[in-house]
PDB file of C-alpha atoms in Angstrom:
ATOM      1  CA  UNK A  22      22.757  -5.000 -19.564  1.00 88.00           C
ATOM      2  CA  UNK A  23      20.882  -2.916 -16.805  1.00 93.00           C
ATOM      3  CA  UNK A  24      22.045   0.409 -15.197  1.00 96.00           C
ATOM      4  CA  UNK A  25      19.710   3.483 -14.145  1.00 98.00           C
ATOM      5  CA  UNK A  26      20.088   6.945 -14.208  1.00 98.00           C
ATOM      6  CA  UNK A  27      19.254   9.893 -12.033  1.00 98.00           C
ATOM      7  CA  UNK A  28      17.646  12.653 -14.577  1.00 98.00           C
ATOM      8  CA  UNK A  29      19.875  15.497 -14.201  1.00 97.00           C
ATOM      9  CA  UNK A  30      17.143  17.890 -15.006  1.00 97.00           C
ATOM     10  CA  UNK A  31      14.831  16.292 -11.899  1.00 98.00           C
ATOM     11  CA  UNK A  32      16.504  15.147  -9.252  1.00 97.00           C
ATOM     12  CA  UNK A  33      13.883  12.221  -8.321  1.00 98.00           C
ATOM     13  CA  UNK A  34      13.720  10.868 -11.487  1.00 98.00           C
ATOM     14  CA  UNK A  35      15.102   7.604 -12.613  1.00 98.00           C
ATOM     15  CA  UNK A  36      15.460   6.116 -15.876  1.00 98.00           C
ATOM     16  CA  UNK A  37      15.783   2.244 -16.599  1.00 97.00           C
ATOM     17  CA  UNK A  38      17.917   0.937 -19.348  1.00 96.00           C
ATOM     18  CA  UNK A  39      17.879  -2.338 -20.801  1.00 91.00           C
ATOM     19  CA  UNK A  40      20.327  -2.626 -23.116  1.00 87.00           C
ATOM     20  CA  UNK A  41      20.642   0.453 -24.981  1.00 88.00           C
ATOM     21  CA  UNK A  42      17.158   1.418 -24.586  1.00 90.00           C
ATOM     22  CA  UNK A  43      15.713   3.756 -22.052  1.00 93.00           C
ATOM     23  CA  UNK A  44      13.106   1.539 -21.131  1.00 93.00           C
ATOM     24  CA  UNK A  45      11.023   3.217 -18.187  1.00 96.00           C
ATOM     25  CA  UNK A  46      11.004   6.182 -15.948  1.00 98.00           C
ATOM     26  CA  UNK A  47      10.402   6.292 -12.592  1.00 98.00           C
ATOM     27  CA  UNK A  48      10.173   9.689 -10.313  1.00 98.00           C
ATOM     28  CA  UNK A  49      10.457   8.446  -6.994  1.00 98.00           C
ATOM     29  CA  UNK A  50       8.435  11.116  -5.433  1.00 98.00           C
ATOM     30  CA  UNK A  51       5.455  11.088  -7.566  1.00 98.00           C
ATOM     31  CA  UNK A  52       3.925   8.362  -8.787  1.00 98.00           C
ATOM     32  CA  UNK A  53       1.980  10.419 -11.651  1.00 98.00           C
ATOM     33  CA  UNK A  54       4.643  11.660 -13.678  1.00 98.00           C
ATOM     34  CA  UNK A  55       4.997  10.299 -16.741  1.00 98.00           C
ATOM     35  CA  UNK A  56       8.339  11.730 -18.340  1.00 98.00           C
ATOM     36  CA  UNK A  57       8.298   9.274 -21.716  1.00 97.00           C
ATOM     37  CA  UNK A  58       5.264  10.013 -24.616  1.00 97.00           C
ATOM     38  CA  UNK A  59       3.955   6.752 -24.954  1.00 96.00           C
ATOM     39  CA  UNK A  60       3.459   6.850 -20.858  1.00 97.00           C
ATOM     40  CA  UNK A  61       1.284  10.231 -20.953  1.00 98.00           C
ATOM     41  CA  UNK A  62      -1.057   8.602 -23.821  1.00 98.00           C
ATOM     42  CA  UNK A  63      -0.855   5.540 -21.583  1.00 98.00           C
ATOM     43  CA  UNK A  64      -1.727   8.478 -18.483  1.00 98.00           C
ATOM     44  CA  UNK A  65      -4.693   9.852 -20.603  1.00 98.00           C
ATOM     45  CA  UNK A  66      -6.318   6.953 -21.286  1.00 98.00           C
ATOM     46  CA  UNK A  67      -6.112   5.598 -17.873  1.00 98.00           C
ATOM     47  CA  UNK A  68      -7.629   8.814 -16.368  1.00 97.00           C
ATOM     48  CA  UNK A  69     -10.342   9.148 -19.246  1.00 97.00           C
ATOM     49  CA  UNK A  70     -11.416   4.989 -19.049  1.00 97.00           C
ATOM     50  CA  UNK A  71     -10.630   3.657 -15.764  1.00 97.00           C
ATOM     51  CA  UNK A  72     -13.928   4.041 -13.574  1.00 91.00           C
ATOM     52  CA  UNK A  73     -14.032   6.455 -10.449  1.00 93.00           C
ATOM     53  CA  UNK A  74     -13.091   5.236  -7.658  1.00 96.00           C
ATOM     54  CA  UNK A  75     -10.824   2.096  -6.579  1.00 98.00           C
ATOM     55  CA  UNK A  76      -9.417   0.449 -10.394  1.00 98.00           C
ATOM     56  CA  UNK A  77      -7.468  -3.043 -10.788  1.00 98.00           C
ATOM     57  CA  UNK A  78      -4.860  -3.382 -13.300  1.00 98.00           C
ATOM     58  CA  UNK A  79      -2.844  -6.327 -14.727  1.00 98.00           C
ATOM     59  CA  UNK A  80       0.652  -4.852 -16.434  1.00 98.00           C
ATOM     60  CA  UNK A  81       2.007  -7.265 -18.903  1.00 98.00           C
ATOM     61  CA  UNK A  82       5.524  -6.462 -18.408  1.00 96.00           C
ATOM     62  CA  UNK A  83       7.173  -4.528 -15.292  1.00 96.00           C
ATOM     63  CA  UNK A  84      10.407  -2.603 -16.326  1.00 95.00           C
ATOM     64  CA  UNK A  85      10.054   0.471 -13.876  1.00 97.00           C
ATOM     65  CA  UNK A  86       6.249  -0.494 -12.281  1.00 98.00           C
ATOM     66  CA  UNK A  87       5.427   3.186 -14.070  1.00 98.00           C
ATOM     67  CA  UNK A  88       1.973   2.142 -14.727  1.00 98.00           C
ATOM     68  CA  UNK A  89       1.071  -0.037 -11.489  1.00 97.00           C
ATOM     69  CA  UNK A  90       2.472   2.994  -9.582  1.00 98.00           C
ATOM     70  CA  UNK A  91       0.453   5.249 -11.325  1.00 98.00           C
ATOM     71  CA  UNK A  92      -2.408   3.377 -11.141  1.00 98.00           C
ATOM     72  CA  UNK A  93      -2.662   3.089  -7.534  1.00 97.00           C
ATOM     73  CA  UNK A  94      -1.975   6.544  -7.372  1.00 97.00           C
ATOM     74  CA  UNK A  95      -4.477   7.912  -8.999  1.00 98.00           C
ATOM     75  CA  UNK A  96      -6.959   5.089  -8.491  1.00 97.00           C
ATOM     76  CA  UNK A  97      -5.837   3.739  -5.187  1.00 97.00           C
ATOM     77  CA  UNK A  98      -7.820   0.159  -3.697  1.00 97.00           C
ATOM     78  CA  UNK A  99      -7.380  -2.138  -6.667  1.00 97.00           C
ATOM     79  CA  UNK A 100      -5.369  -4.996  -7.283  1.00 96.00           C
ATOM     80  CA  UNK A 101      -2.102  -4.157  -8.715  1.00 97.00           C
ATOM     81  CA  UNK A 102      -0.319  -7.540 -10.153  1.00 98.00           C
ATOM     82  CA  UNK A 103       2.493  -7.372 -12.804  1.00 98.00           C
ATOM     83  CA  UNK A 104       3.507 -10.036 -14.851  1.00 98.00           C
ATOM     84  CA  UNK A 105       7.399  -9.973 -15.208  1.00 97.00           C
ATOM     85  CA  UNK A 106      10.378 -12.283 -16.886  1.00 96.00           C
ATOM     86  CA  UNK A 107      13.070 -11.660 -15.135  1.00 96.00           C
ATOM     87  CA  UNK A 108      13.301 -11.400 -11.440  1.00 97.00           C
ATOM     88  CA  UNK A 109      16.120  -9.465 -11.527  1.00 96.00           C
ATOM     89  CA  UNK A 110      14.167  -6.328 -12.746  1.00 97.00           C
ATOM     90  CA  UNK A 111      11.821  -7.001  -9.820  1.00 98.00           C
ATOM     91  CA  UNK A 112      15.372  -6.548  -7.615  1.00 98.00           C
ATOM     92  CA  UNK A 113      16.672  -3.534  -9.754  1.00 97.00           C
ATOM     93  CA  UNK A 114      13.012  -2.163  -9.497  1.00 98.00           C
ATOM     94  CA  UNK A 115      12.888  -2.220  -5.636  1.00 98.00           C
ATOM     95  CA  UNK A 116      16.572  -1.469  -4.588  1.00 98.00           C
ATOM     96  CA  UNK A 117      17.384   1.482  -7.185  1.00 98.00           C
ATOM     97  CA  UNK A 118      13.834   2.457  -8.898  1.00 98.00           C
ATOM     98  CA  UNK A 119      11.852   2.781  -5.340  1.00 97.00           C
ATOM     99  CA  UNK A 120       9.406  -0.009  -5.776  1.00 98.00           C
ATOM    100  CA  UNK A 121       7.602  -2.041  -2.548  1.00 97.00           C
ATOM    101  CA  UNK A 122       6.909  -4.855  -3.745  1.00 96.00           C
ATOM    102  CA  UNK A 123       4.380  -5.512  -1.125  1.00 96.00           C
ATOM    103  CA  UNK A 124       1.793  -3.428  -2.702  1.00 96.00           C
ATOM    104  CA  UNK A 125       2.144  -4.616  -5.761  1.00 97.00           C
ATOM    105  CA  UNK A 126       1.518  -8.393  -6.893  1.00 98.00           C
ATOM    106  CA  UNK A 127       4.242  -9.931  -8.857  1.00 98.00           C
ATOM    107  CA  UNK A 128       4.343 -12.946 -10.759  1.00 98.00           C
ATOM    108  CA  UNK A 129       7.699 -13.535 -12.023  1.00 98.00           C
ATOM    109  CA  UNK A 130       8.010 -15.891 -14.885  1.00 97.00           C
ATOM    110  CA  UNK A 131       6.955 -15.396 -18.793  1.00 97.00           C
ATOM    111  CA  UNK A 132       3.822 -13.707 -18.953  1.00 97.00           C
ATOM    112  CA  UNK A 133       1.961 -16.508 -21.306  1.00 96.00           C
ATOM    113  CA  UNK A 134       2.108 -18.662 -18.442  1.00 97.00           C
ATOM    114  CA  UNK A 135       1.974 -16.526 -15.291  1.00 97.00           C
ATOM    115  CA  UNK A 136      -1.060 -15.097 -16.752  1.00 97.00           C
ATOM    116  CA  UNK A 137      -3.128 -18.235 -16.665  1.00 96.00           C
ATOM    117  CA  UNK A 138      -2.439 -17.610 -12.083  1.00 96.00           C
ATOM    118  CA  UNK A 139      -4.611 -14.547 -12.477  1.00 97.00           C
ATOM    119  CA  UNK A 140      -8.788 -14.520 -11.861  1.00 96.00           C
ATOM    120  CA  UNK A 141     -10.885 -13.932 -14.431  1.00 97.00           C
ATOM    121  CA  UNK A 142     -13.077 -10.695 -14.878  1.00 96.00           C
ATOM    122  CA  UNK A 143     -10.660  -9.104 -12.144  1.00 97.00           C
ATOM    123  CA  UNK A 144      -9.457  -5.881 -13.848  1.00 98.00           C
ATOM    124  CA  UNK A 145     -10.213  -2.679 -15.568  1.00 98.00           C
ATOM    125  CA  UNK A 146      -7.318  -2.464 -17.598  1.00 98.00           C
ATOM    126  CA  UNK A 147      -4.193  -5.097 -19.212  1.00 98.00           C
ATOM    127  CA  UNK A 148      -1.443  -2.786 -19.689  1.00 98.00           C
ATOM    128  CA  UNK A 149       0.923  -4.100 -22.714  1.00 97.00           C
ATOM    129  CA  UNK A 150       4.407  -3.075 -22.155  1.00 95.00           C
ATOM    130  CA  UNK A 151       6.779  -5.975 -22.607  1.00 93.00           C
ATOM    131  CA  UNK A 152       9.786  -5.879 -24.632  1.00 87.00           C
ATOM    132  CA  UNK A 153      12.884  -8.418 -25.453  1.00 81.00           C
ATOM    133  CA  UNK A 154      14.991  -5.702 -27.281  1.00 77.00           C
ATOM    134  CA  UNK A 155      13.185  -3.395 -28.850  1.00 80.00           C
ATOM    135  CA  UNK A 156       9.980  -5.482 -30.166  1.00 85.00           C
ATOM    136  CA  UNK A 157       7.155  -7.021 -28.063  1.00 90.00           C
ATOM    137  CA  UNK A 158       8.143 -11.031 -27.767  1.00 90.00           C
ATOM    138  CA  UNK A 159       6.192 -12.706 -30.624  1.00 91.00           C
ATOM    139  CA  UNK A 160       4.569 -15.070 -28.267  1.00 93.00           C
ATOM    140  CA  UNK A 161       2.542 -12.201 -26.510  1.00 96.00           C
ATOM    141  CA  UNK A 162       0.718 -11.244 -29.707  1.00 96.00           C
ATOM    142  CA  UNK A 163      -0.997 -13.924 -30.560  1.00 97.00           C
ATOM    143  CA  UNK A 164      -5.001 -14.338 -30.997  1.00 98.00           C
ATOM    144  CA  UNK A 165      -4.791 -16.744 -28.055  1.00 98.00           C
ATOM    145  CA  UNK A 166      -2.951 -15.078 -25.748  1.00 98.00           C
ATOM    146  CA  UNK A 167      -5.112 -11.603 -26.460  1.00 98.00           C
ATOM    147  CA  UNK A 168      -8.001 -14.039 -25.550  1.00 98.00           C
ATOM    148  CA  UNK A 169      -6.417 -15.078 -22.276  1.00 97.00           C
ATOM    149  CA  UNK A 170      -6.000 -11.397 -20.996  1.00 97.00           C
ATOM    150  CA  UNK A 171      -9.070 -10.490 -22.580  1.00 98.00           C
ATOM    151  CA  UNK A 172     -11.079 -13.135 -20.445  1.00 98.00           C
ATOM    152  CA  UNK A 173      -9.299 -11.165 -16.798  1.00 98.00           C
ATOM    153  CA  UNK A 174     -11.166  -7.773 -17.645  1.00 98.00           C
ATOM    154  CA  UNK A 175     -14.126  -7.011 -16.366  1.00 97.00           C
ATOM    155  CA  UNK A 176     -17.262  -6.351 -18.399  1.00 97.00           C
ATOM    156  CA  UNK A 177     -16.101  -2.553 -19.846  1.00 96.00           C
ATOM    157  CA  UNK A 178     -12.706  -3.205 -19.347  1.00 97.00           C
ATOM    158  CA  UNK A 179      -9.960  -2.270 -21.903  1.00 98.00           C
ATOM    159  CA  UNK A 180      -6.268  -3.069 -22.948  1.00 98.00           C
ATOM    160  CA  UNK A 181      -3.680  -0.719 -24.291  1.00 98.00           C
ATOM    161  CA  UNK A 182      -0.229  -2.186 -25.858  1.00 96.00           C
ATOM    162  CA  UNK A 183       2.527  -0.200 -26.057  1.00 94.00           C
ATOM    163  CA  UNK A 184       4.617  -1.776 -29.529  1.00 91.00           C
ATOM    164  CA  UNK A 185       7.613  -0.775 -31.949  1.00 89.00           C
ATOM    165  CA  UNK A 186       7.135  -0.763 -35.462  1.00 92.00           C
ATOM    166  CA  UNK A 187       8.632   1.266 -38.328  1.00 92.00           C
ATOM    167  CA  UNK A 188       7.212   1.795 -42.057  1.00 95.00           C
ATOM    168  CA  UNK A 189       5.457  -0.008 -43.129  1.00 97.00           C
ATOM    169  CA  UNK A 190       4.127  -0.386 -40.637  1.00 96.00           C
ATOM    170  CA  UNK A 191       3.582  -4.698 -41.308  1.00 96.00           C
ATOM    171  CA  UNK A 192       3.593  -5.484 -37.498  1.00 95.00           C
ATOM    172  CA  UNK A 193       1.234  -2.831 -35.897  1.00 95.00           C
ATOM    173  CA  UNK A 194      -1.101  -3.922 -38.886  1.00 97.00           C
ATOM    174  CA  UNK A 195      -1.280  -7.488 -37.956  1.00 96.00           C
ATOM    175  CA  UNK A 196      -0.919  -6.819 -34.054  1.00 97.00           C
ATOM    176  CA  UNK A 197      -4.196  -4.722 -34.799  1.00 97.00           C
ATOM    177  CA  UNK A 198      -5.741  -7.419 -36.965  1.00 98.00           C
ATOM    178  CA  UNK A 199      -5.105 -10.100 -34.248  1.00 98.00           C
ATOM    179  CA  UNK A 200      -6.561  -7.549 -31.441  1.00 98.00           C
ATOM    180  CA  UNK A 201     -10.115  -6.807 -33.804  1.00 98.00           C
ATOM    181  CA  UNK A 202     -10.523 -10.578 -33.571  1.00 98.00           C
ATOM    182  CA  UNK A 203     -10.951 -10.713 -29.864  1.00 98.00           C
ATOM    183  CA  UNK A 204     -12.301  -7.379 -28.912  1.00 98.00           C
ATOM    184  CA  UNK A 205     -14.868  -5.547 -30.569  1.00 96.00           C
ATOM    185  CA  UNK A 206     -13.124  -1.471 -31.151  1.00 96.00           C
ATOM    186  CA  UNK A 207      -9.253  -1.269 -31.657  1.00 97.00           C
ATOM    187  CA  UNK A 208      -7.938   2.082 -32.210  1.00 91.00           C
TER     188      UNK A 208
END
């Protein structure tokens, strides 16, 4: 089930459900707000790692295209591509959420394959953010599929994962254990 909202409190805004989650948030007149927590760490991070100047990103998931948007925003002349299931989102994303799709590049199609279209040592950042429900689909944790995205960032680049877990705490633990094993700091 899919439906968005307008935010009552700011009329631009849009949130994304899937399901009964509100999945992303979208402000159709600026780019650079991020309304949900996780998506101003996400903001922080971006603005404190990505280099000056143009950045490339590869998002792992495309819900509301918060963090491609942003990115090219605040960072504009990269490459942009998304990695995204279900085309339908893609449709949802560009008829109620404000996406173009022509400035973004979309690969629909599950992300473990779809991944293996992209260049190597193309971006600055992966951005984790896929979800089936309200965990990140086992098959996108895995050593070899953190190697995969690991081998499309250039030399400096970094990856941040957005993830569910509650106490205690087994699944962040191992996500974290798998990540140490292919890149050299994890926080």
């Amino acid at each position: 089930c899919v439906s968005v909202d307008v935010d009552r409190d700011r009329p631009s805004g849009r949130v994304l459900w899937l399901d009964t989650l509100r999945h992303s948030y979208v402000d159709l007149e600026d780019p650079t707000h991020l309304e949900f927590r996780y998506a101003q760490i996400f903001g922080a991070v971006l603005d404190t790692q990505l280099p000056a100047g143009p950045a490339s990103s590869l998002s792992i998931g495309g819900g509301g295209f918060t963090f491609p948007r942003y990115v090219q925003a605040t960072h504009p002349g990269g490459i942009n591509t998304v990695l995204e299931l279900d085309p339908a989102i893609v449709d949802i994303a560009t008829t109620d959420l404000g996406l173009d799709p022509s400035t973004i590049d979309i690969r629909t199609g599950d992300a473990r394959v779809t991944l293996r279209t992209t260049a190597f040592e193309t971006y600055d950042v992966v951005i984790g953010d896929a979800f089936g429900g309200p965990a990140v689909p086992w098959h996108l944790t895995t050593r070899e599929f953190a190697q995969e995205f690991a081998d499309r960032l250039r030399p400096g680049g970094f990856y941040v994962l957005n993830l569910i877990d509650y106490p205690p705490l087994g699944f962040a633990r191992a996500q974290t254990a798998t990540l140490a094993d292919v890149f050299t700091h994890v926080a």
